[in-house]
């Protein structure tokens, strides 16, 4: 059966790529299942999409924000109605289990309600002028056309974190979804259209990064780029965007540590470790990839996590019995395989997993066994570099201070977690862990949309999604209204 053909969305019209080229969206659990064919776009498609977004900006920026919000409220309700369908389609294109893809759609619903509320806020500031009979205020203005580049691991949630705040603020958008998971972006944008979004306000250009993403970053009419993906690509994007002085928001990789103290509730920490390490098949930017164990509980915890990891059921995420889905593609399998080899060569011990799964129910997909590596030391590459797969390292420490030092000894700074019953240590860790997110007695994953999301060091460049995203999607205008009927000179006429 021929797979369904999708087009780009440009100025409200569904158009094939200018070159006619397409790419296949393949189910990672079953490569014989082609989810759809999507345009493989290039600079010509990007130019059309940016022109459409620029045209739409002239009118969208004048729509009152509470009216823009009504579209988001309607979209939230429609997403809730379509949640099951969109979750199933997401599992088919991305692989993660249904409970998680339902969560991914739910995150878009939460984000829509949260951001729609901003339609009646978008607060600016007023402040006294230094001069008499003069009024001073600052208002938030839209930025213009925003380019958005998304990864494949949260195919609906991440586009929603970018699109919704940009829209409420009056911007227009061109989004390039990840080449592995374009369908969920299509579903999200179709929902916005059904909720009443005018033509041209959101445009989709699907395709590969260098062909479709790079021209978006370079286009002179794109005023800002919101990027989520690897640190390597993020660095390229930032360098290219600098040539045209674009604002760039970068959300990138992680190497997230969970610290388990000797006084922790070990059963709770174990459940958290399994969820944090193997949820989304370890393919979360916030995934737990280092578990730092106090030496007093290390042996017991190790034995328990190895037994539980080995028993996890790996398979097609549409099967309700499956706990861990496939990895997204063969490249990610190669990366996981390579990092296990690097770890073993550097002296780590393979405690379970370590290889792709290729037989029986796994024969047609890209599956990797949940993997636990022991005897890892903080200087090993496996303890410092992002794998983005179901591979977790166990590191032993002997004091709280040492644990914090190990947790901070890497280049990334996205998420950290501490399991302890000692409130003093908990608050010291909140202060001292170098990460944008810290969990106490919970794993490194589980962000909610209305808190700031992002990280420090190689994880980000200072911007935040969630709370704080409006600071990226608006630009301040300071306004002075002089009602004195005289020329009043700041810094001069009020100086004694
Ligand atoms: P990636 O960097 O390979 O790709 C991300 C996006 O960038 C894709 O849409 C891709 O097509 C595009 N791209 C690739 N080359 C490009 C170029 N030269 N110019 C412009 N765009 C280009 O990342 P990925 O494999 O899709 O995602 C995994 C990475 O994303 C991991 O490092 C993960 O930690 C990170 N991530 C971070 C967050 C966060 O919020 N911090 C969230 C999810 C994923």
Coordinates of C-alpha atoms and ligand atoms in Angstrom, one line a residue:
X1 CA 0.0 0.0 0.0
X2 CA 1.3 3.4 -0.9
X3 CA 2.1 5.5 2.1
X4 CA 0.2 8.8 2.7
X5 CA 1.9 11.8 1.1
X6 CA 2.1 15.0 3.1
X7 CA 3.0 18.5 1.9
X8 CA 4.5 21.6 3.4
X9 CA 2.2 24.2 4.8
X10 CA 2.9 27.6 3.2
X11 CA 0.6 30.6 3.5
X12 CA -2.3 28.3 4.3
X13 CA -1.7 26.0 1.3
X14 CA -0.4 22.5 1.4
X15 CA 2.4 22.4 -1.2
X16 CA 4.9 19.7 -2.3
X17 CA 8.6 20.7 -2.0
X18 CA 9.8 22.8 -4.9
X19 CA 12.3 20.0 -5.8
X20 CA 9.6 17.3 -5.6
X21 CA 11.8 15.4 -3.2
X22 CA 10.4 13.5 -0.3
X23 CA 11.6 11.7 2.8
X24 CA 10.0 8.6 4.5
X25 CA 8.7 8.7 8.0
X26 CA 9.4 5.1 9.2
X27 CA 8.0 3.3 12.3
X28 CA 11.1 2.6 14.4
X29 CA 9.4 -0.5 15.9
X30 CA 8.6 -1.9 12.4
X31 CA 10.5 -0.6 9.4
X32 CA 8.0 -2.2 7.0
X33 CA 5.5 0.3 8.4
X34 CA 5.9 3.7 6.5
X35 CA 4.0 6.3 8.5
X36 CA 4.0 8.8 5.6
X37 CA 6.1 10.6 3.0
X38 CA 7.0 14.2 3.8
X39 CA 8.6 16.9 1.7
X40 CA 12.4 17.0 1.7
X41 CA 12.6 20.8 1.5
X42 CA 15.4 23.1 0.7
X43 CA 16.2 26.9 0.6
X44 CA 13.5 27.5 -2.0
X45 CA 10.8 26.1 0.2
X46 CA 12.1 28.0 3.2
X47 CA 12.0 31.2 1.2
X48 CA 8.4 30.7 0.3
X49 CA 7.5 29.9 3.9
X50 CA 9.3 32.9 5.3
X51 CA 7.6 35.2 2.8
X52 CA 4.2 33.8 3.8
X53 CA 5.0 34.3 7.5
X54 CA 6.3 37.8 6.8
X55 CA 3.0 38.7 5.0
X56 CA 0.9 37.2 7.8
X57 CA 2.8 39.1 10.4
X58 CA 1.4 42.4 9.2
X59 CA -2.1 41.4 10.3
X60 CA -1.5 38.9 13.0
X61 CA 0.5 41.3 15.2
X62 CA -2.6 43.6 15.3
X63 CA -5.0 40.9 16.5
X64 CA -5.6 41.6 20.2
X65 CA -3.8 39.0 22.4
X66 CA -6.9 37.9 24.2
X67 CA -8.4 37.0 20.7
X68 CA -5.2 35.1 19.8
X69 CA -5.6 33.3 23.1
X70 CA -9.1 32.2 22.1
X71 CA -7.6 30.2 19.3
X72 CA -5.2 28.5 21.7
X73 CA -8.0 27.7 24.1
X74 CA -10.0 26.1 21.3
X75 CA -6.8 24.2 20.2
X76 CA -6.4 22.8 23.7
X77 CA -9.9 21.5 23.7
X78 CA -9.5 19.9 20.2
X79 CA -6.2 18.3 21.2
X80 CA -7.9 16.8 24.2
X81 CA -10.5 15.3 21.9
X82 CA -7.9 14.0 19.6
X83 CA -5.4 12.9 22.2
X84 CA -5.7 9.2 21.7
X85 CA -5.4 9.3 17.9
X86 CA -2.4 11.7 18.0
X87 CA -0.8 9.6 20.7
X88 CA -1.1 6.4 18.6
X89 CA 0.3 8.2 15.6
X90 CA 3.2 9.5 17.6
X91 CA 4.0 6.0 19.0
X92 CA 4.0 4.8 15.4
X93 CA 6.4 7.5 14.2
X94 CA 8.6 7.9 17.3
X95 CA 8.4 4.6 19.1
X96 CA 7.8 5.6 22.8
X97 CA 5.1 3.7 24.6
X98 CA 1.5 4.9 24.5
X99 CA 1.4 6.2 28.1
X100 CA 4.3 8.5 27.2
X101 CA 2.9 9.7 23.8
X102 CA -0.4 10.4 25.6
X103 CA 1.8 12.5 28.0
X104 CA 3.4 14.2 25.1
X105 CA 0.0 15.3 23.7
X106 CA -1.1 16.3 27.2
X107 CA 2.0 18.5 27.5
X108 CA 0.8 20.4 24.4
X109 CA -2.7 20.7 25.9
X110 CA -1.2 22.0 29.2
X111 CA 1.0 24.4 27.3
X112 CA -1.9 25.7 25.3
X113 CA -4.0 26.4 28.4
X114 CA -1.0 27.9 30.2
X115 CA 0.0 30.2 27.3
X116 CA -3.5 31.1 26.4
X117 CA -3.8 32.6 29.9
X118 CA -1.0 35.0 28.9
X119 CA -3.3 36.5 26.3
X120 CA -4.9 38.6 29.1
X121 CA -1.5 39.3 30.8
X122 CA 1.5 39.8 28.6
X123 CA 2.4 42.3 31.4
X124 CA 4.7 45.2 30.8
X125 CA 6.0 47.6 33.4
X126 CA 5.3 51.2 34.3
X127 CA 7.7 53.3 36.3
X128 CA 7.9 56.9 37.3
X129 CA 9.8 59.3 34.9
X130 CA 12.5 61.3 36.4
X131 CA 10.8 64.4 34.9
X132 CA 7.6 66.0 35.9
X133 CA 4.5 65.6 33.7
X134 CA 6.1 62.7 31.9
X135 CA 4.8 59.1 31.8
X136 CA 7.0 56.1 31.3
X137 CA 6.2 52.4 30.5
X138 CA 7.6 49.4 28.7
X139 CA 5.4 47.2 26.6
X140 CA 6.1 43.8 25.0
X141 CA 6.1 43.8 21.2
X142 CA 6.2 40.7 18.9
X143 CA 9.6 40.0 17.3
X144 CA 8.4 39.1 13.8
X145 CA 9.0 35.9 11.9
X146 CA 10.4 33.2 14.2
X147 CA 12.2 30.1 12.8
X148 CA 11.8 26.9 14.9
X149 CA 13.8 23.7 14.6
X150 CA 12.7 20.7 16.7
X151 CA 14.1 17.3 17.7
X152 CA 12.3 14.0 17.4
X153 CA 12.0 12.9 21.1
X154 CA 9.0 15.1 22.1
X155 CA 7.4 15.5 18.6
X156 CA 4.4 17.4 19.8
X157 CA 5.3 18.8 23.2
X158 CA 8.5 20.6 22.0
X159 CA 6.8 22.3 19.0
X160 CA 4.0 23.4 21.3
X161 CA 6.5 25.0 23.7
X162 CA 7.8 27.0 20.8
X163 CA 4.7 27.8 18.7
X164 CA 2.2 28.7 21.4
X165 CA 4.2 31.4 23.2
X166 CA 5.4 32.8 19.9
X167 CA 1.8 33.0 18.7
X168 CA 0.3 34.6 21.8
X169 CA 2.9 37.3 21.5
X170 CA 1.9 38.1 17.9
X171 CA 4.7 36.5 16.0
X172 CA 4.4 34.3 12.9
X173 CA 6.3 31.1 12.6
X174 CA 8.1 28.8 10.2
X175 CA 8.7 25.4 11.9
X176 CA 11.0 22.6 10.7
X177 CA 10.1 19.4 12.4
X178 CA 12.7 16.7 13.0
X179 CA 13.1 14.5 9.9
X180 CA 12.2 11.4 11.9
X181 CA 8.9 12.7 13.4
X182 CA 7.2 15.3 11.2
X183 CA 3.6 13.9 11.6
X184 CA 3.1 15.1 15.2
X185 CA 4.0 18.6 14.1
X186 CA 1.5 18.3 11.3
X187 CA -1.2 17.1 13.8
X188 CA -0.4 20.0 16.1
X189 CA -0.6 22.6 13.4
X190 CA -3.7 21.1 11.8
X191 CA -5.3 21.5 15.2
X192 CA -4.4 25.2 15.3
X193 CA -5.9 25.6 11.9
X194 CA -9.1 23.9 12.9
X195 CA -9.1 26.2 16.0
X196 CA -9.2 29.2 13.6
X197 CA -5.5 30.2 13.1
X198 CA -5.3 32.4 10.0
X199 CA -3.4 31.3 6.9
X200 CA 0.4 32.0 7.0
X201 CA 0.7 32.5 10.7
X202 CA 2.3 29.1 11.1
X203 CA 4.1 27.5 8.2
X204 CA 5.7 24.0 8.1
X205 CA 8.8 23.1 6.1
X206 CA 9.8 19.5 6.6
X207 CA 13.1 18.1 5.7
X208 CA 16.7 17.4 6.8
X209 CA 18.7 19.8 8.9
X210 CA 21.4 21.0 6.5
X211 CA 19.0 21.4 3.6
X212 CA 15.9 22.8 5.3
X213 CA 17.1 23.9 8.8
X214 CA 20.2 25.8 7.8
X215 CA 18.4 28.1 5.2
X216 CA 15.9 29.0 7.9
X217 CA 18.7 30.0 10.3
X218 CA 20.3 32.1 7.6
X219 CA 17.2 33.8 6.1
X220 CA 17.5 37.6 6.7
X221 CA 13.7 38.0 7.3
X222 CA 13.7 35.5 10.2
X223 CA 14.2 37.5 13.3
X224 CA 14.8 34.8 15.8
X225 CA 15.5 31.1 16.0
X226 CA 14.3 28.7 18.6
X227 CA 16.3 25.5 18.4
X228 CA 16.1 22.3 20.4
X229 CA 18.5 19.5 19.6
X230 CA 22.1 18.4 20.2
X231 CA 24.8 20.7 21.4
X232 CA 26.9 20.1 18.2
X233 CA 24.0 21.3 16.0
X234 CA 23.1 24.1 18.4
X235 CA 26.6 25.5 18.1
X236 CA 26.4 25.5 14.3
X237 CA 23.0 27.1 14.5
X238 CA 24.2 29.9 16.8
X239 CA 27.2 30.6 14.7
X240 CA 25.2 30.9 11.5
X241 CA 22.5 33.0 13.1
X242 CA 25.1 35.4 14.4
X243 CA 25.7 36.6 10.8
X244 CA 22.3 38.2 10.6
X245 CA 22.1 39.2 14.3
X246 CA 19.2 36.9 15.2
X247 CA 18.2 36.1 18.7
X248 CA 18.8 32.4 19.3
X249 CA 17.3 30.2 22.0
X250 CA 19.2 26.9 22.3
X251 CA 17.9 23.9 24.3
X252 CA 20.5 21.1 24.0
X253 CA 22.0 18.0 25.5
X254 CA 22.3 16.6 29.0
X255 CA 24.2 14.1 31.1
X256 CA 21.9 14.1 34.1
X257 CA 22.9 12.8 37.5
X258 CA 20.8 11.2 40.1
X259 CA 22.5 11.1 43.6
X260 CA 21.3 8.4 46.0
X261 CA 22.4 9.0 49.6
X262 CA 22.8 6.4 52.2
X263 CA 19.6 7.6 54.0
X264 CA 17.4 7.6 50.9
X265 CA 14.3 5.5 50.5
X266 CA 15.9 3.0 48.3
X267 CA 12.8 1.5 46.8
X268 CA 11.6 5.0 45.8
X269 CA 15.1 5.8 44.3
X270 CA 15.0 2.5 42.4
X271 CA 11.7 3.3 40.8
X272 CA 12.9 6.8 40.0
X273 CA 16.1 5.4 38.5
X274 CA 14.3 3.0 36.2
X275 CA 11.9 5.6 35.0
X276 CA 14.6 8.3 34.6
X277 CA 17.0 6.0 32.8
X278 CA 14.7 3.9 30.6
X279 CA 11.6 6.0 30.1
X280 CA 11.5 7.2 26.5
X281 CA 14.2 4.6 26.0
X282 CA 16.7 7.0 27.5
X283 CA 16.1 9.4 24.7
X284 CA 15.2 12.4 26.8
X285 CA 17.4 15.4 27.2
X286 CA 16.7 15.1 30.9
X287 CA 17.2 11.3 31.0
X288 CA 19.1 9.9 34.0
X289 CA 22.3 8.8 32.6
X290 CA 24.5 8.8 35.7
X291 CA 23.4 7.3 39.0
X292 CA 25.7 8.3 41.8
X293 CA 25.5 5.8 44.6
X294 CA 26.7 6.3 48.2
X295 CA 29.1 3.5 48.9
X296 CA 27.0 2.2 51.9
X297 CA 24.1 1.3 49.6
X298 CA 25.9 0.9 46.3
X299 CA 26.0 -2.9 46.3
X300 CA 22.3 -3.4 47.2
X301 CA 21.1 -0.7 44.8
X302 CA 23.2 -2.1 42.0
X303 CA 21.9 -5.6 42.4
X304 CA 18.3 -4.3 42.4
X305 CA 18.6 -2.0 39.4
X306 CA 20.4 -4.7 37.3
X307 CA 17.6 -7.2 38.0
X308 CA 14.9 -4.8 37.2
X309 CA 16.5 -3.4 34.1
X310 CA 17.1 -6.9 32.7
X311 CA 13.4 -7.7 33.2
X312 CA 12.1 -4.7 31.3
X313 CA 9.9 -5.6 28.4
X314 CA 11.2 -4.0 25.2
X315 CA 9.1 -3.8 22.1
X316 CA 6.5 -2.0 20.1
X317 CA 5.1 0.9 22.1
X318 CA 1.6 0.2 20.9
X319 CA 1.6 -3.1 22.9
X320 CA 0.3 -2.2 26.4
X321 CA 2.6 -4.8 28.0
X322 CA 5.8 -3.1 26.6
X323 CA 7.7 -0.8 29.0
X324 CA 10.6 0.3 26.7
X325 CA 10.1 1.2 23.0
X326 CA 12.7 1.2 20.2
X327 CA 15.4 3.8 19.6
X328 CA 14.5 6.3 16.9
X329 CA 16.8 5.0 14.2
X330 CA 19.9 3.0 13.3
X331 CA 22.2 5.9 14.0
X332 CA 21.1 6.0 17.6
X333 CA 21.6 2.2 17.9
X334 CA 25.1 2.7 16.5
X335 CA 25.8 5.4 19.1
X336 CA 24.6 3.3 22.0
X337 CA 26.6 0.3 20.8
X338 CA 29.7 2.5 20.4
X339 CA 29.4 4.1 23.8
X340 CA 29.1 0.7 25.5
X341 CA 32.3 -0.4 23.7
X342 CA 34.1 2.9 24.8
X343 CA 33.0 2.3 28.4
X344 CA 34.2 -1.2 28.5
X345 CA 37.5 -0.2 26.9
X346 CA 37.9 2.4 29.6
X347 CA 37.3 -0.1 32.4
X348 CA 33.6 -0.1 33.0
X349 CA 31.8 -3.4 33.6
X350 CA 28.7 -4.4 31.7
X351 CA 26.1 -5.5 34.2
X352 CA 23.2 -6.0 31.9
X353 CA 22.2 -5.3 28.3
X354 CA 24.8 -3.7 26.1
X355 CA 23.7 -4.9 22.7
X356 CA 21.0 -4.2 20.0
X357 CA 18.0 -6.6 20.1
X358 CA 17.5 -8.1 16.7
X359 CA 15.5 -11.3 17.0
X360 CA 11.8 -12.3 17.1
X361 CA 9.6 -9.2 17.9
X362 CA 12.7 -7.0 17.5
X363 CA 13.7 -8.2 14.1
X364 CA 12.1 -5.3 12.1
X365 CA 13.0 -2.4 14.3
X366 CA 15.8 -0.5 16.1
X367 CA 15.8 -1.9 19.6
X368 CA 18.6 -1.8 22.3
X369 CA 18.6 -3.7 25.5
X370 CA 18.3 -1.6 28.7
X371 CA 21.9 -1.3 29.7
X372 CA 23.5 -0.8 33.1
X373 CA 27.3 -0.2 33.4
X374 CA 29.1 -0.6 36.7
X375 CA 32.5 0.5 38.0
X376 CA 32.2 3.8 36.1
X377 CA 34.5 6.6 37.2
X378 CA 33.8 10.3 36.6
X379 CA 36.6 10.8 34.1
X380 CA 35.4 8.1 31.7
X381 CA 33.7 9.3 28.5
X382 CA 30.6 7.3 29.4
X383 CA 30.3 9.5 32.5
X384 CA 30.7 12.7 30.5
X385 CA 29.2 12.4 27.1
X386 CA 25.6 12.2 26.1
X387 CA 24.5 8.8 24.7
X388 CA 20.8 9.4 24.2
X389 CA 19.8 5.8 24.6
X390 CA 18.9 3.3 27.3
X391 CA 22.4 3.2 28.8
X392 CA 23.0 4.2 32.4
X393 CA 26.2 4.4 34.4
X394 CA 26.7 3.7 38.1
X395 CA 29.3 5.7 39.9
X396 CA 30.1 5.2 43.6
X397 CA 31.0 8.1 46.0
X398 CA 31.8 8.3 49.7
X399 CA 30.5 11.7 50.8
X400 CA 27.8 14.2 49.9
X401 CA 30.4 16.8 48.9
X402 CA 32.1 14.3 46.6
X403 CA 28.7 13.5 45.0
X404 CA 28.0 17.2 44.2
X405 CA 31.5 17.5 42.8
X406 CA 31.0 14.5 40.5
X407 CA 27.6 15.7 39.4
X408 CA 29.0 19.1 38.5
X409 CA 32.2 17.8 36.8
X410 CA 30.7 17.6 33.3
X411 CA 30.1 20.1 30.5
X412 CA 26.3 19.8 30.6
X413 CA 23.9 21.3 33.1
X414 CA 20.3 20.4 32.4
X415 CA 18.8 18.2 35.2
X416 CA 19.9 16.7 38.5
X417 CA 18.2 14.8 41.3
X418 CA 18.9 13.9 44.9
X419 CA 17.4 11.1 47.0
X420 CA 17.7 11.8 50.7
X421 CA 15.7 12.3 53.8
X422 CA 18.1 15.0 55.1
X423 CA 16.5 18.4 54.5
X424 CA 19.8 20.2 55.1
X425 CA 21.5 18.3 52.3
X426 CA 18.5 18.7 50.0
X427 CA 18.7 22.5 50.3
X428 CA 22.5 22.5 49.9
X429 CA 22.1 20.4 46.7
X430 CA 19.5 22.8 45.4
X431 CA 22.0 25.6 45.9
X432 CA 25.1 23.8 44.6
X433 CA 24.1 21.5 41.7
X434 CA 24.9 23.2 38.4
X435 CA 21.8 22.5 36.5
X436 CA 18.7 24.4 35.3
X437 CA 16.4 21.8 37.0
X438 CA 16.9 19.9 40.3
X439 CA 14.5 17.3 41.7
X440 CA 14.5 16.2 45.3
X441 CA 13.3 12.6 45.8
X442 CA 12.2 12.3 42.2
X443 CA 14.0 11.3 39.0
X444 CA 15.7 13.8 36.6
X445 CA 12.7 13.7 34.3
X446 CA 9.2 15.2 34.8
X447 CA 9.2 18.8 33.9
X448 CA 5.9 20.8 34.1
X449 CA 5.1 23.4 31.4
X450 CA 4.7 26.4 33.7
X451 CA 8.1 26.3 35.2
X452 CA 11.3 27.5 33.4
X453 CA 12.8 24.7 31.3
X454 CA 16.4 24.8 30.2
X455 CA 19.9 24.4 31.4
X456 CA 23.3 25.8 32.0
X457 CA 26.8 25.2 30.4
X458 CA 26.7 23.2 27.1
X459 CA 22.9 22.6 27.6
X460 CA 21.7 26.1 26.8
X461 CA 22.5 29.7 26.1
X462 CA 20.5 31.3 28.9
X463 CA 17.0 31.2 27.5
X464 CA 14.1 29.2 29.0
X465 CA 11.0 27.5 27.7
X466 CA 7.9 27.5 29.8
X467 CA 8.0 30.3 32.3
X468 CA 10.5 32.8 30.7
X469 CA 9.7 31.9 27.1
X470 CA 7.8 35.2 26.6
X471 CA 11.1 37.0 27.2
X472 CA 12.4 35.3 24.0
X473 CA 9.3 35.8 21.9
X474 CA 8.8 39.4 22.7
X475 CA 11.0 42.5 22.5
X476 CA 10.6 45.4 24.9
X477 CA 9.6 48.9 23.7
X478 CA 10.1 51.7 26.2
X479 CA 7.5 54.4 25.8
X480 CA 7.8 58.0 27.1
X481 CA 4.8 60.3 27.0
X482 CA 5.5 63.9 27.8
X483 CA 2.4 65.9 28.8
X484 CA 4.3 69.0 30.0
X485 CA 4.1 71.0 26.7
X486 CA 7.8 71.9 27.2
X487 CA 11.0 70.4 26.0
X488 CA 12.3 68.4 29.0
X489 CA 15.8 66.9 28.7
X490 CA 16.5 63.7 30.6
X491 CA 19.7 63.8 32.8
X492 CA 19.9 67.6 32.3
X493 CA 16.8 69.4 33.3
X494 CA 16.2 67.5 36.5
X495 CA 19.9 67.8 37.6
X496 CA 20.6 70.3 40.4
Ligands
LIG1 P1 19.9 17.1 16.2 O1 20.8 18.2 16.7 O2 20.5 16.1 15.4 O3 18.7 17.7 15.4 C1 17.8 18.6 15.9 C2 17.2 19.4 14.8 O4 18.2 20.2 14.2 C3 16.5 18.5 13.7 O5 15.3 19.1 13.3 C4 17.6 18.5 12.6 O6 17.0 18.3 11.4 C5 18.1 19.9 12.8 N1 19.4 20.2 12.2 C6 20.4 19.3 12.0 N2 21.5 19.9 11.4 C7 21.1 21.2 11.2 C8 21.8 22.3 10.6 N3 23.0 22.2 10.1 N4 21.2 23.5 10.6 C9 19.9 23.6 11.1 N5 19.2 22.6 11.7 C10 19.8 21.4 11.7 O7 19.2 16.5 17.5 P2 18.2 15.2 17.6 O8 19.0 14.0 17.4 O9 17.0 15.5 16.8 O10 17.8 15.4 19.1 C11 18.5 14.8 20.2 C12 19.2 15.9 20.9 O11 18.3 16.9 21.3 C13 19.9 15.4 22.2 O12 21.2 16.0 22.3 C14 19.0 16.0 23.3 O13 19.6 16.1 24.5 C15 18.5 17.2 22.7 N6 17.2 17.7 23.3 C16 17.3 18.7 24.1 C17 16.1 19.2 24.7 C18 16.1 20.4 25.7 O14 15.1 21.0 25.8 N7 17.3 20.7 26.3 C19 14.9 18.5 24.5 C20 14.9 17.4 23.7 C21 16.1 17.0 23.0

